[in-house]
Amino acid sequence: MSLDDRRFRDALGQFATGVAVITTMTAEGERLGMTVSSFNSLSLDPPLVLFSLHRRAHSFAAWQQVSRYAINVLNEGQEELSNRFARAKGEKWIGVSPLSGKTGVPLLPNAVVAFECEVYGRHDGGDHEIFVGRVVEMHENLAKRGRPLVFFGGRYRHLVDGSAHALPSEADFMHGW
Ligand SMILES: Cc1cc2nc3c(=O)[nH]c(=O)nc-3n(C[C@H](O)[C@H](O)[C@H](O)COP(=O)(O)O)c2cc1C
């Protein structure tokens, strides 16, 4: 089956996500960072998360070598940071003063939450590779915890308070969620 590329992208864009920047330090001491919307939870026990990287990303080969990284969930005021870390090879770190995680990986200040991970596995994902990480540390209280930046329909969005709906209480269909 061949799907029209534009139609496929537009349809996928109907799934709202957050925006994260994955960060790491190479063995040579170079900091890497890339904006991703493919971050997702995977497993509670063991604690696993995932994201996917395009094989044509400039830093793809370097990401395949690292054994630790952080996933920084951006807040709604960090659009500029998202754009900056989405620029190929750009001077992504200028003016950013990263914190240092427990495992030595760089963390972005003011992220809503950051997960420090060890590489758990990498899997074929077509033109992407799926990176599965085991979470070894979490930082929920980075300086200015705020509302998350949302990505939907190819645009950044902000959450508007006022309409939150609880799940049914007997939600046993959720397997521990
Ligand atoms: C909101 C947003 C989400 C993105 N999500 C992903 C993603 O999940 N995976 C990916 O490989 N690239 C994603 N990108 C594109 C990368 O951030 C971009 O290709 C970046 O330039 C890669 O860095 P590099 O080329 O320096 O390695 C996303 C970009 C934006 C703006």
Coordinates of C-alpha atoms and ligand atoms in Angstrom, one line a residue:
M1 CA 0.0 0.0 0.0
S2 CA 1.3 3.4 -0.8
L3 CA 0.0 6.3 1.1
D4 CA 0.2 9.9 -0.1
D5 CA 3.0 11.4 2.0
R6 CA 1.3 14.7 2.8
R7 CA -1.9 13.1 3.7
F8 CA -0.1 10.6 5.9
R9 CA 1.8 13.4 7.7
D10 CA -1.3 15.4 8.2
A11 CA -3.2 12.4 9.6
L12 CA -0.3 11.7 12.0
G13 CA -0.4 15.3 13.1
Q14 CA -3.8 14.8 14.5
F15 CA -2.2 13.0 17.4
A16 CA -1.3 15.7 19.9
T17 CA 2.1 15.2 21.7
G18 CA 4.4 17.2 23.9
V19 CA 7.8 18.4 22.7
A20 CA 11.0 17.1 24.2
V21 CA 14.7 17.8 23.6
I22 CA 17.0 14.7 24.0
T23 CA 20.4 15.6 25.3
T24 CA 23.6 13.7 25.7
M25 CA 27.4 14.0 25.9
T26 CA 29.6 12.1 23.5
A27 CA 32.7 10.2 24.6
E28 CA 34.7 13.1 23.1
G29 CA 32.9 15.5 25.4
E30 CA 30.6 17.1 22.7
R31 CA 27.1 18.0 23.8
L32 CA 24.3 16.8 21.5
G33 CA 20.7 17.9 21.5
M34 CA 17.7 17.3 19.3
T35 CA 14.0 18.2 19.4
V36 CA 11.6 15.2 19.3
S37 CA 7.9 14.8 19.4
S38 CA 8.2 11.0 19.3
F39 CA 8.9 10.6 23.0
N40 CA 6.5 8.3 24.7
S41 CA 6.2 6.1 27.7
L42 CA 6.7 2.4 27.2
S43 CA 6.9 0.3 30.4
L44 CA 6.4 0.8 34.1
D45 CA 8.3 -2.2 35.2
P46 CA 11.1 -2.0 34.2
P47 CA 10.7 1.8 33.7
L48 CA 11.2 2.3 30.0
V49 CA 10.6 5.2 27.6
L50 CA 11.2 5.6 23.9
F51 CA 11.7 8.1 21.0
S52 CA 12.6 7.6 17.4
L53 CA 15.4 9.3 15.4
H54 CA 15.6 9.9 11.7
R55 CA 18.4 8.0 10.2
R56 CA 19.3 11.1 8.1
A57 CA 19.8 13.4 11.2
H58 CA 23.3 14.8 11.2
S59 CA 23.9 13.5 14.7
F60 CA 22.4 10.1 14.1
A61 CA 25.7 8.2 14.1
A62 CA 26.8 9.9 17.3
W63 CA 23.5 9.0 19.0
Q64 CA 24.1 5.4 18.2
Q65 CA 27.3 5.5 20.2
V66 CA 26.1 7.0 23.5
S67 CA 25.1 4.9 26.5
R68 CA 23.2 7.6 28.4
Y69 CA 21.0 10.5 27.6
A70 CA 18.3 12.7 29.0
I71 CA 14.8 13.5 27.8
N72 CA 13.8 17.1 28.6
V73 CA 10.1 17.8 28.4
L74 CA 9.7 21.5 27.3
N75 CA 7.4 24.0 28.9
E76 CA 5.1 26.3 26.9
G77 CA 7.7 29.1 27.0
Q78 CA 10.4 27.1 25.3
E79 CA 9.3 27.3 21.7
E80 CA 12.5 29.1 20.7
L81 CA 14.5 26.3 22.4
S82 CA 12.5 23.7 20.5
N83 CA 13.2 25.5 17.1
R84 CA 16.9 25.9 18.0
F85 CA 17.4 22.2 18.8
A86 CA 15.5 21.3 15.6
R87 CA 18.0 23.1 13.4
A88 CA 20.4 20.7 11.7
K89 CA 23.9 21.0 13.1
G90 CA 23.2 24.6 14.4
E91 CA 24.8 26.3 17.3
K92 CA 22.3 24.7 19.6
W93 CA 24.0 25.2 22.9
I94 CA 25.0 28.9 22.7
G95 CA 23.5 30.8 25.6
V96 CA 22.2 27.6 27.2
S97 CA 23.6 26.8 30.6
P98 CA 22.9 23.1 31.1
L99 CA 22.6 21.5 34.5
S100 CA 24.5 18.2 35.0
G101 CA 22.5 15.1 35.7
K102 CA 23.4 12.4 38.1
T103 CA 24.7 10.3 35.2
G104 CA 26.7 13.3 33.8
V105 CA 24.3 14.0 30.9
P106 CA 23.4 17.7 30.3
L107 CA 19.9 18.8 31.4
L108 CA 18.0 21.8 30.1
P109 CA 17.0 24.3 32.8
N110 CA 13.3 24.9 33.2
A111 CA 12.2 21.7 31.6
V112 CA 8.8 20.5 32.9
V113 CA 10.5 17.2 33.8
A114 CA 13.7 15.5 32.7
F115 CA 14.3 11.7 32.6
E116 CA 17.9 10.4 32.7
C117 CA 18.2 7.2 30.8
E118 CA 20.6 4.3 30.1
V119 CA 20.3 2.7 26.7
Y120 CA 18.1 -0.3 26.9
G121 CA 17.8 -1.1 23.2
R122 CA 17.6 0.2 19.7
H123 CA 15.2 -1.2 17.1
D124 CA 14.5 -0.8 13.4
G125 CA 11.8 1.7 12.7
G126 CA 12.0 2.1 8.9
D127 CA 13.6 5.5 8.1
H128 CA 13.9 6.0 11.9
E129 CA 15.5 4.0 14.6
I130 CA 13.6 3.5 17.9
F131 CA 15.6 4.2 21.0
V132 CA 14.4 2.6 24.2
G133 CA 15.8 3.9 27.4
R134 CA 15.7 2.7 31.0
V135 CA 14.9 5.6 33.3
V136 CA 17.5 5.8 36.1
E137 CA 16.7 9.3 37.4
M138 CA 14.0 11.9 37.2
H139 CA 13.9 15.6 37.8
E140 CA 10.4 16.9 38.4
N141 CA 11.4 20.1 40.0
L142 CA 13.6 22.0 37.6
A143 CA 13.5 25.7 38.2
K144 CA 10.3 26.9 36.6
R145 CA 8.0 24.0 36.3
G146 CA 5.1 25.0 34.1
R147 CA 2.7 23.8 31.6
P148 CA 4.0 21.6 28.8
L149 CA 4.5 22.8 25.2
V150 CA 2.0 20.9 23.0
F151 CA 2.6 19.9 19.3
F152 CA -0.5 19.3 17.2
G153 CA -1.4 19.7 13.5
G154 CA 2.2 20.8 12.8
R155 CA 2.0 23.7 15.2
Y156 CA 2.9 24.5 18.7
R157 CA 0.0 24.9 21.1
H158 CA -0.6 26.0 24.6
L159 CA -2.9 24.2 27.0
V160 CA -5.8 26.3 28.3
D161 CA -7.0 25.5 31.8
G162 CA -10.6 25.1 32.6
S163 CA -11.7 21.8 31.1
A164 CA -10.3 18.7 32.8
H165 CA -12.2 15.5 32.8
A166 CA -11.5 12.5 35.1
L167 CA -11.4 9.0 33.9
P168 CA -14.0 6.5 35.1
S169 CA -12.9 5.4 38.6
E170 CA -13.3 1.7 37.8
A171 CA -10.7 2.0 35.1
D172 CA -9.4 -1.6 35.4
F173 CA -9.0 -1.7 31.6
M174 CA -5.9 0.4 32.0
H175 CA -3.6 -2.3 33.4
G176 CA -2.1 -0.4 36.3
W177 CA -2.2 3.1 34.8
Ligands
LIG1 C1 8.3 19.7 17.0 C2 9.4 18.9 16.4 C3 9.4 17.5 16.6 C4 10.4 16.7 16.0 N1 10.4 15.4 16.3 C5 11.4 14.6 15.8 C6 11.5 13.2 16.1 O1 10.7 12.7 16.9 N2 12.5 12.5 15.5 C7 13.5 13.0 14.7 O2 14.4 12.3 14.2 N3 13.4 14.4 14.4 C8 12.4 15.1 14.9 N4 12.4 16.5 14.6 C9 13.4 17.0 13.7 C10 14.8 17.2 14.4 O3 14.7 18.0 15.6 C11 15.8 17.9 13.4 O4 15.9 17.1 12.2 C12 17.1 18.2 13.9 O5 17.7 19.1 13.0 C13 18.0 17.0 14.0 O6 19.3 17.5 14.5 P1 20.7 17.1 13.8 O7 20.4 17.1 12.3 O8 21.6 18.2 14.2 O9 21.1 15.8 14.2 C14 11.4 17.3 15.2 C15 11.4 18.7 15.0 C16 10.4 19.5 15.6 C17 10.4 21.0 15.3

